[in-house]
Short mmCIF file of N, CA and C in Angstrom, two decimals:
data_model
loop_
_atom_site.label_atom_id
_atom_site.label_comp_id
_atom_site.label_asym_id
_atom_site.label_seq_id
_atom_site.Cartn_x
_atom_site.Cartn_y
_atom_site.Cartn_z
N MET A 122 0.86 -1.17 0.00
CA MET A 122 0.00 0.00 0.00
C MET A 122 0.90 1.23 0.00
N ASN A 123 0.96 1.92 -1.13
CA ASN A 123 1.84 3.08 -1.22
C ASN A 123 1.08 4.40 -1.22
N ASN A 124 -0.24 4.40 -0.99
CA ASN A 124 -0.98 5.64 -0.83
C ASN A 124 -1.00 6.00 0.65
N PRO A 125 -0.63 7.21 1.01
CA PRO A 125 -0.66 7.57 2.42
C PRO A 125 -2.10 7.65 2.93
N MET A 126 -2.29 7.26 4.15
CA MET A 126 -3.61 7.33 4.75
C MET A 126 -3.66 8.57 5.63
N LEU A 127 -4.60 9.41 5.37
CA LEU A 127 -4.74 10.65 6.13
C LEU A 127 -6.05 10.61 6.89
N VAL A 128 -6.00 10.88 8.14
CA VAL A 128 -7.20 10.90 8.96
C VAL A 128 -7.95 12.20 8.68
N GLY A 129 -9.24 12.09 8.40
CA GLY A 129 -10.05 13.28 8.16
C GLY A 129 -9.99 13.78 6.73
N HIS A 130 -9.34 13.04 5.82
CA HIS A 130 -9.25 13.43 4.42
C HIS A 130 -9.86 12.32 3.57
N LEU A 131 -10.55 12.69 2.53
CA LEU A 131 -11.09 11.73 1.59
C LEU A 131 -10.13 11.57 0.43
N THR A 132 -9.95 10.34 -0.01
CA THR A 132 -9.13 10.11 -1.19
C THR A 132 -9.90 9.24 -2.15
N THR A 133 -9.56 9.33 -3.42
CA THR A 133 -10.25 8.55 -4.44
C THR A 133 -9.34 7.53 -5.06
N GLY A 134 -8.08 7.48 -4.67
CA GLY A 134 -7.14 6.58 -5.27
C GLY A 134 -6.51 7.16 -6.53
N ARG A 135 -6.93 8.36 -6.91
CA ARG A 135 -6.33 9.04 -8.06
C ARG A 135 -5.88 10.42 -7.60
N THR A 136 -5.06 11.03 -8.38
CA THR A 136 -4.59 12.36 -8.00
C THR A 136 -5.62 13.38 -8.41
N GLY A 137 -5.62 14.51 -7.74
CA GLY A 137 -6.55 15.58 -8.06
C GLY A 137 -7.68 15.66 -7.06
N PRO A 138 -8.45 16.71 -7.14
CA PRO A 138 -9.54 16.90 -6.18
C PRO A 138 -10.70 15.96 -6.45
N ILE A 139 -11.46 15.71 -5.43
CA ILE A 139 -12.66 14.88 -5.54
C ILE A 139 -13.74 15.72 -6.19
N GLN A 140 -14.45 15.14 -7.15
CA GLN A 140 -15.52 15.87 -7.83
C GLN A 140 -16.55 16.33 -6.80
N GLY A 141 -16.98 17.55 -6.93
CA GLY A 141 -17.96 18.10 -6.01
C GLY A 141 -17.35 18.63 -4.74
N HIS A 142 -16.08 18.38 -4.52
CA HIS A 142 -15.41 18.89 -3.33
C HIS A 142 -14.92 20.29 -3.62
N ARG A 143 -15.17 21.20 -2.73
CA ARG A 143 -14.76 22.58 -2.91
C ARG A 143 -13.80 22.94 -1.80
N PRO A 144 -12.60 23.39 -2.14
CA PRO A 144 -11.67 23.77 -1.09
C PRO A 144 -12.19 24.99 -0.34
N PRO A 145 -11.75 25.17 0.89
CA PRO A 145 -12.22 26.33 1.65
C PRO A 145 -11.84 27.62 0.96
N ASP A 146 -12.71 28.63 1.07
CA ASP A 146 -12.45 29.94 0.49
C ASP A 146 -11.43 30.67 1.34
N ARG A 147 -10.23 30.76 0.85
CA ARG A 147 -9.14 31.36 1.63
C ARG A 147 -9.35 32.86 1.83
N ASN A 148 -10.12 33.51 0.96
CA ASN A 148 -10.39 34.94 1.13
C ASN A 148 -11.28 35.21 2.34
N ARG A 149 -12.01 34.21 2.77
CA ARG A 149 -12.94 34.42 3.88
C ARG A 149 -12.35 34.00 5.21
N GLN A 150 -11.22 33.32 5.18
CA GLN A 150 -10.62 32.89 6.43
C GLN A 150 -9.96 34.09 7.10
N ALA A 151 -10.20 34.26 8.36
CA ALA A 151 -9.65 35.40 9.08
C ALA A 151 -8.37 34.98 9.79
N ASP A 152 -7.47 35.94 9.93
CA ASP A 152 -6.26 35.66 10.70
C ASP A 152 -6.57 35.84 12.18
N SER A 153 -5.55 35.81 13.00
CA SER A 153 -5.77 35.86 14.45
C SER A 153 -6.36 37.20 14.89
N GLU A 154 -6.25 38.24 14.09
CA GLU A 154 -6.81 39.53 14.48
C GLU A 154 -8.20 39.75 13.88
N GLY A 155 -8.73 38.77 13.17
CA GLY A 155 -10.08 38.89 12.63
C GLY A 155 -10.15 39.62 11.30
N VAL A 156 -9.03 39.86 10.62
CA VAL A 156 -9.02 40.53 9.33
C VAL A 156 -8.80 39.48 8.25
N SER A 157 -9.71 39.43 7.26
CA SER A 157 -9.57 38.43 6.21
C SER A 157 -8.47 38.82 5.23
N PHE A 158 -7.99 37.83 4.51
CA PHE A 158 -6.94 38.05 3.50
C PHE A 158 -7.43 39.04 2.45
N LYS A 159 -8.68 38.91 2.04
CA LYS A 159 -9.26 39.82 1.03
C LYS A 159 -9.25 41.26 1.54
N GLU A 160 -9.59 41.45 2.81
CA GLU A 160 -9.57 42.79 3.39
C GLU A 160 -8.16 43.36 3.43
N LEU A 161 -7.19 42.50 3.74
CA LEU A 161 -5.80 42.96 3.76
C LEU A 161 -5.37 43.43 2.38
N LEU A 162 -5.76 42.67 1.35
CA LEU A 162 -5.41 43.07 -0.01
C LEU A 162 -6.08 44.39 -0.39
N SER A 163 -7.32 44.56 0.02
CA SER A 163 -8.02 45.79 -0.35
C SER A 163 -7.46 47.00 0.36
N GLN A 164 -6.76 46.79 1.48
CA GLN A 164 -6.15 47.91 2.19
C GLN A 164 -4.91 48.42 1.48
N GLN A 165 -4.36 47.61 0.60
CA GLN A 165 -3.18 48.03 -0.14
C GLN A 165 -3.63 49.09 -1.13
N GLN A 166 -3.08 50.28 -1.02
CA GLN A 166 -3.52 51.41 -1.82
C GLN A 166 -3.16 51.25 -3.29
N LEU A 167 -1.92 51.42 -3.62
CA LEU A 167 -1.45 51.36 -4.99
C LEU A 167 -0.09 50.71 -5.05
N LYS A 168 0.19 50.09 -6.18
CA LYS A 168 1.52 49.58 -6.44
C LYS A 168 2.10 50.43 -7.56
N PHE A 169 3.41 50.50 -7.61
CA PHE A 169 4.09 51.22 -8.67
C PHE A 169 5.02 50.25 -9.38
N SER A 170 4.90 50.18 -10.70
CA SER A 170 5.80 49.33 -11.47
C SER A 170 7.21 49.90 -11.36
N HIS A 171 8.19 49.08 -11.70
CA HIS A 171 9.58 49.54 -11.68
C HIS A 171 9.74 50.75 -12.60
N HIS A 172 9.11 50.68 -13.76
CA HIS A 172 9.17 51.79 -14.72
C HIS A 172 8.60 53.07 -14.11
N ALA A 173 7.44 52.95 -13.46
CA ALA A 173 6.82 54.12 -12.85
C ALA A 173 7.69 54.70 -11.74
N GLU A 174 8.29 53.84 -10.93
CA GLU A 174 9.18 54.32 -9.87
C GLU A 174 10.36 55.09 -10.46
N GLN A 175 10.91 54.58 -11.56
CA GLN A 175 12.02 55.28 -12.22
C GLN A 175 11.57 56.63 -12.74
N ARG A 176 10.40 56.69 -13.37
CA ARG A 176 9.91 57.96 -13.91
C ARG A 176 9.63 58.98 -12.80
N LEU A 177 9.06 58.51 -11.71
CA LEU A 177 8.80 59.42 -10.59
C LEU A 177 10.12 60.00 -10.07
N GLN A 178 11.09 59.15 -9.94
CA GLN A 178 12.39 59.60 -9.43
C GLN A 178 13.06 60.55 -10.42
N GLN A 179 13.07 60.18 -11.71
CA GLN A 179 13.70 61.02 -12.73
C GLN A 179 13.06 62.39 -12.82
N ARG A 180 11.76 62.44 -12.64
CA ARG A 180 11.02 63.69 -12.80
C ARG A 180 10.81 64.43 -11.49
N GLY A 181 11.38 63.90 -10.43
CA GLY A 181 11.30 64.58 -9.13
C GLY A 181 9.91 64.64 -8.54
N ILE A 182 9.10 63.66 -8.83
CA ILE A 182 7.73 63.63 -8.33
C ILE A 182 7.71 62.87 -7.01
N ARG A 183 7.21 63.51 -5.98
CA ARG A 183 7.07 62.88 -4.67
C ARG A 183 5.61 62.98 -4.25
N LEU A 184 5.05 61.85 -3.85
CA LEU A 184 3.66 61.80 -3.44
C LEU A 184 3.56 61.53 -1.96
N GLN A 185 2.77 62.33 -1.27
CA GLN A 185 2.55 62.17 0.16
C GLN A 185 1.44 61.14 0.39
N PRO A 186 1.38 60.55 1.59
CA PRO A 186 0.36 59.52 1.87
C PRO A 186 -1.07 59.99 1.60
N ASP A 187 -1.40 61.24 1.96
CA ASP A 187 -2.76 61.72 1.71
C ASP A 187 -3.03 61.86 0.21
N GLN A 188 -2.02 62.21 -0.57
CA GLN A 188 -2.18 62.29 -2.01
C GLN A 188 -2.39 60.88 -2.59
N LEU A 189 -1.63 59.93 -2.10
CA LEU A 189 -1.79 58.54 -2.55
C LEU A 189 -3.19 58.02 -2.25
N GLU A 190 -3.73 58.42 -1.09
CA GLU A 190 -5.10 58.01 -0.74
C GLU A 190 -6.11 58.57 -1.73
N ARG A 191 -5.94 59.83 -2.11
CA ARG A 191 -6.86 60.45 -3.07
C ARG A 191 -6.75 59.79 -4.44
N ILE A 192 -5.54 59.47 -4.84
CA ILE A 192 -5.34 58.79 -6.13
C ILE A 192 -5.95 57.39 -6.07
N ALA A 193 -5.73 56.68 -4.97
CA ALA A 193 -6.30 55.34 -4.81
C ALA A 193 -7.83 55.39 -4.84
N SER A 194 -8.40 56.42 -4.26
CA SER A 194 -9.85 56.59 -4.29
C SER A 194 -10.33 56.79 -5.73
N ALA A 195 -9.57 57.54 -6.51
CA ALA A 195 -9.91 57.74 -7.92
C ALA A 195 -9.83 56.41 -8.68
N VAL A 196 -8.85 55.59 -8.35
CA VAL A 196 -8.74 54.27 -8.98
C VAL A 196 -9.93 53.40 -8.59
N ASP A 197 -10.39 53.51 -7.34
CA ASP A 197 -11.59 52.78 -6.91
C ASP A 197 -12.80 53.20 -7.74
N GLN A 198 -12.93 54.50 -7.97
CA GLN A 198 -14.06 55.01 -8.77
C GLN A 198 -13.97 54.49 -10.20
N ALA A 199 -12.77 54.47 -10.76
CA ALA A 199 -12.59 53.95 -12.12
C ALA A 199 -12.95 52.47 -12.17
N ALA A 200 -12.54 51.71 -11.15
CA ALA A 200 -12.85 50.28 -11.10
C ALA A 200 -14.36 50.07 -11.02
N ALA A 201 -15.06 50.91 -10.27
CA ALA A 201 -16.51 50.78 -10.13
C ALA A 201 -17.22 51.00 -11.46
N LYS A 202 -16.59 51.74 -12.35
CA LYS A 202 -17.17 52.00 -13.67
C LYS A 202 -16.69 50.98 -14.71
N GLY A 203 -15.86 50.03 -14.28
CA GLY A 203 -15.40 48.99 -15.19
C GLY A 203 -14.15 49.34 -15.99
N ALA A 204 -13.43 50.36 -15.57
CA ALA A 204 -12.22 50.78 -16.29
C ALA A 204 -11.13 49.73 -16.15
N LYS A 205 -10.30 49.64 -17.16
CA LYS A 205 -9.18 48.71 -17.14
C LYS A 205 -7.84 49.47 -17.09
N ASP A 206 -7.65 50.40 -18.02
CA ASP A 206 -6.42 51.20 -18.08
C ASP A 206 -6.83 52.67 -18.10
N SER A 207 -6.50 53.38 -17.05
CA SER A 207 -6.95 54.75 -16.89
C SER A 207 -5.81 55.75 -16.87
N LEU A 208 -6.11 56.92 -17.41
CA LEU A 208 -5.25 58.08 -17.26
C LEU A 208 -5.75 58.79 -16.01
N VAL A 209 -4.90 58.91 -15.00
CA VAL A 209 -5.27 59.60 -13.77
C VAL A 209 -4.50 60.91 -13.73
N LEU A 210 -5.25 62.01 -13.69
CA LEU A 210 -4.65 63.34 -13.64
C LEU A 210 -4.78 63.88 -12.22
N PHE A 211 -3.65 64.19 -11.62
CA PHE A 211 -3.61 64.71 -10.26
C PHE A 211 -2.66 65.89 -10.23
N GLN A 212 -3.20 67.06 -9.93
CA GLN A 212 -2.43 68.30 -9.96
C GLN A 212 -1.71 68.41 -11.31
N ASP A 213 -0.40 68.45 -11.33
CA ASP A 213 0.31 68.52 -12.62
C ASP A 213 1.00 67.19 -12.93
N ILE A 214 0.40 66.09 -12.46
CA ILE A 214 0.95 64.76 -12.65
C ILE A 214 -0.06 63.92 -13.44
N ALA A 215 0.43 63.21 -14.43
CA ALA A 215 -0.40 62.26 -15.18
C ALA A 215 0.16 60.86 -14.93
N MET A 216 -0.74 59.94 -14.66
CA MET A 216 -0.34 58.55 -14.42
C MET A 216 -1.21 57.63 -15.25
N ILE A 217 -0.59 56.62 -15.82
CA ILE A 217 -1.36 55.56 -16.47
C ILE A 217 -1.43 54.43 -15.44
N VAL A 218 -2.66 54.00 -15.12
CA VAL A 218 -2.88 53.02 -14.07
C VAL A 218 -3.61 51.80 -14.62
N SER A 219 -3.07 50.63 -14.35
CA SER A 219 -3.78 49.38 -14.62
C SER A 219 -4.75 49.20 -13.45
N VAL A 220 -6.01 49.46 -13.72
CA VAL A 220 -7.01 49.49 -12.65
C VAL A 220 -7.20 48.14 -11.96
N PRO A 221 -7.37 47.03 -12.70
CA PRO A 221 -7.57 45.75 -12.00
C PRO A 221 -6.39 45.37 -11.10
N ASN A 222 -5.18 45.73 -11.52
CA ASN A 222 -3.99 45.41 -10.73
C ASN A 222 -3.64 46.49 -9.72
N ARG A 223 -4.33 47.63 -9.79
CA ARG A 223 -4.06 48.79 -8.93
C ARG A 223 -2.58 49.17 -9.02
N THR A 224 -2.04 49.16 -10.25
CA THR A 224 -0.63 49.42 -10.47
C THR A 224 -0.44 50.64 -11.36
N VAL A 225 0.34 51.60 -10.87
CA VAL A 225 0.72 52.74 -11.69
C VAL A 225 1.80 52.25 -12.64
N VAL A 226 1.53 52.34 -13.94
CA VAL A 226 2.44 51.83 -14.95
C VAL A 226 3.51 52.86 -15.30
N THR A 227 3.11 54.12 -15.43
CA THR A 227 4.05 55.20 -15.69
C THR A 227 3.47 56.50 -15.16
N ALA A 228 4.35 57.47 -14.99
CA ALA A 228 3.93 58.77 -14.46
C ALA A 228 4.78 59.86 -15.11
N MET A 229 4.17 61.03 -15.26
CA MET A 229 4.91 62.16 -15.80
C MET A 229 4.41 63.46 -15.20
N ASP A 230 5.28 64.45 -15.19
CA ASP A 230 4.91 65.76 -14.67
C ASP A 230 4.30 66.59 -15.79
N GLY A 231 3.86 67.80 -15.43
CA GLY A 231 3.21 68.69 -16.39
C GLY A 231 4.07 69.00 -17.59
N HIS A 232 5.35 69.22 -17.38
CA HIS A 232 6.25 69.55 -18.49
C HIS A 232 6.36 68.37 -19.47
N SER A 233 6.45 67.17 -18.96
CA SER A 233 6.56 65.98 -19.82
C SER A 233 5.26 65.67 -20.54
N MET A 234 4.13 66.15 -20.00
CA MET A 234 2.82 65.88 -20.61
C MET A 234 2.58 66.68 -21.88
N ARG A 235 3.25 67.82 -22.00
CA ARG A 235 2.99 68.70 -23.15
C ARG A 235 3.20 67.95 -24.46
N GLU A 236 2.22 68.09 -25.34
CA GLU A 236 2.25 67.49 -26.66
C GLU A 236 2.45 65.97 -26.60
N HIS A 237 1.96 65.36 -25.56
CA HIS A 237 2.05 63.90 -25.41
C HIS A 237 0.68 63.32 -25.72
N ILE A 238 0.65 62.23 -26.45
CA ILE A 238 -0.60 61.56 -26.78
C ILE A 238 -0.69 60.30 -25.92
N PHE A 239 -1.81 60.15 -25.23
CA PHE A 239 -2.04 58.98 -24.39
C PHE A 239 -2.85 57.97 -25.19
N THR A 240 -2.31 56.77 -25.34
CA THR A 240 -3.00 55.73 -26.09
C THR A 240 -3.24 54.53 -25.19
N GLN A 241 -4.07 53.63 -25.66
CA GLN A 241 -4.38 52.39 -24.98
C GLN A 241 -4.93 52.60 -23.57
N ILE A 242 -5.77 53.61 -23.44
CA ILE A 242 -6.50 53.82 -22.18
C ILE A 242 -7.98 53.73 -22.50
N ASP A 243 -8.78 53.39 -21.52
CA ASP A 243 -10.23 53.34 -21.74
C ASP A 243 -10.98 54.34 -20.87
N SER A 244 -10.23 55.11 -20.08
CA SER A 244 -10.88 56.08 -19.22
C SER A 244 -9.88 57.11 -18.72
N ALA A 245 -10.42 58.19 -18.22
CA ALA A 245 -9.58 59.23 -17.60
C ALA A 245 -10.28 59.69 -16.34
N VAL A 246 -9.50 59.91 -15.29
CA VAL A 246 -10.04 60.36 -14.01
C VAL A 246 -9.26 61.59 -13.60
N VAL A 247 -9.97 62.67 -13.28
CA VAL A 247 -9.34 63.88 -12.79
C VAL A 247 -9.54 63.90 -11.28
N VAL A 248 -8.44 63.92 -10.55
CA VAL A 248 -8.50 63.92 -9.08
C VAL A 248 -8.46 65.36 -8.60
N SER A 249 -9.45 65.72 -7.81
CA SER A 249 -9.49 67.11 -7.31
C SER A 249 -8.83 67.24 -5.97
#
């Protein structure tokens, strides 16, 4: 007998899940503090791609936590409308954001925006 016997587990003698068996929903499991994994992910405001981080640094753009919150809120609004790739305008900063991934793909300041054409976006959000 080379199949391991596990107490409290069902096996079928074949590899793979048992038909009709559904693994527990890991997004609903809470950690020791009562916060689910899904809630932890939703608390993450924004991610910045390596390219976007380089552009921010090259262009001297610094964002404060309250500004990031406002931008993240704009991304939430874009997601609620079904946006996928958005141009987010904040003060004199333009950012292209992958909405489903909550990732800033690139960013530019007002000077770099002049005479620039934004392509492959499906929405634009102006953050006040």
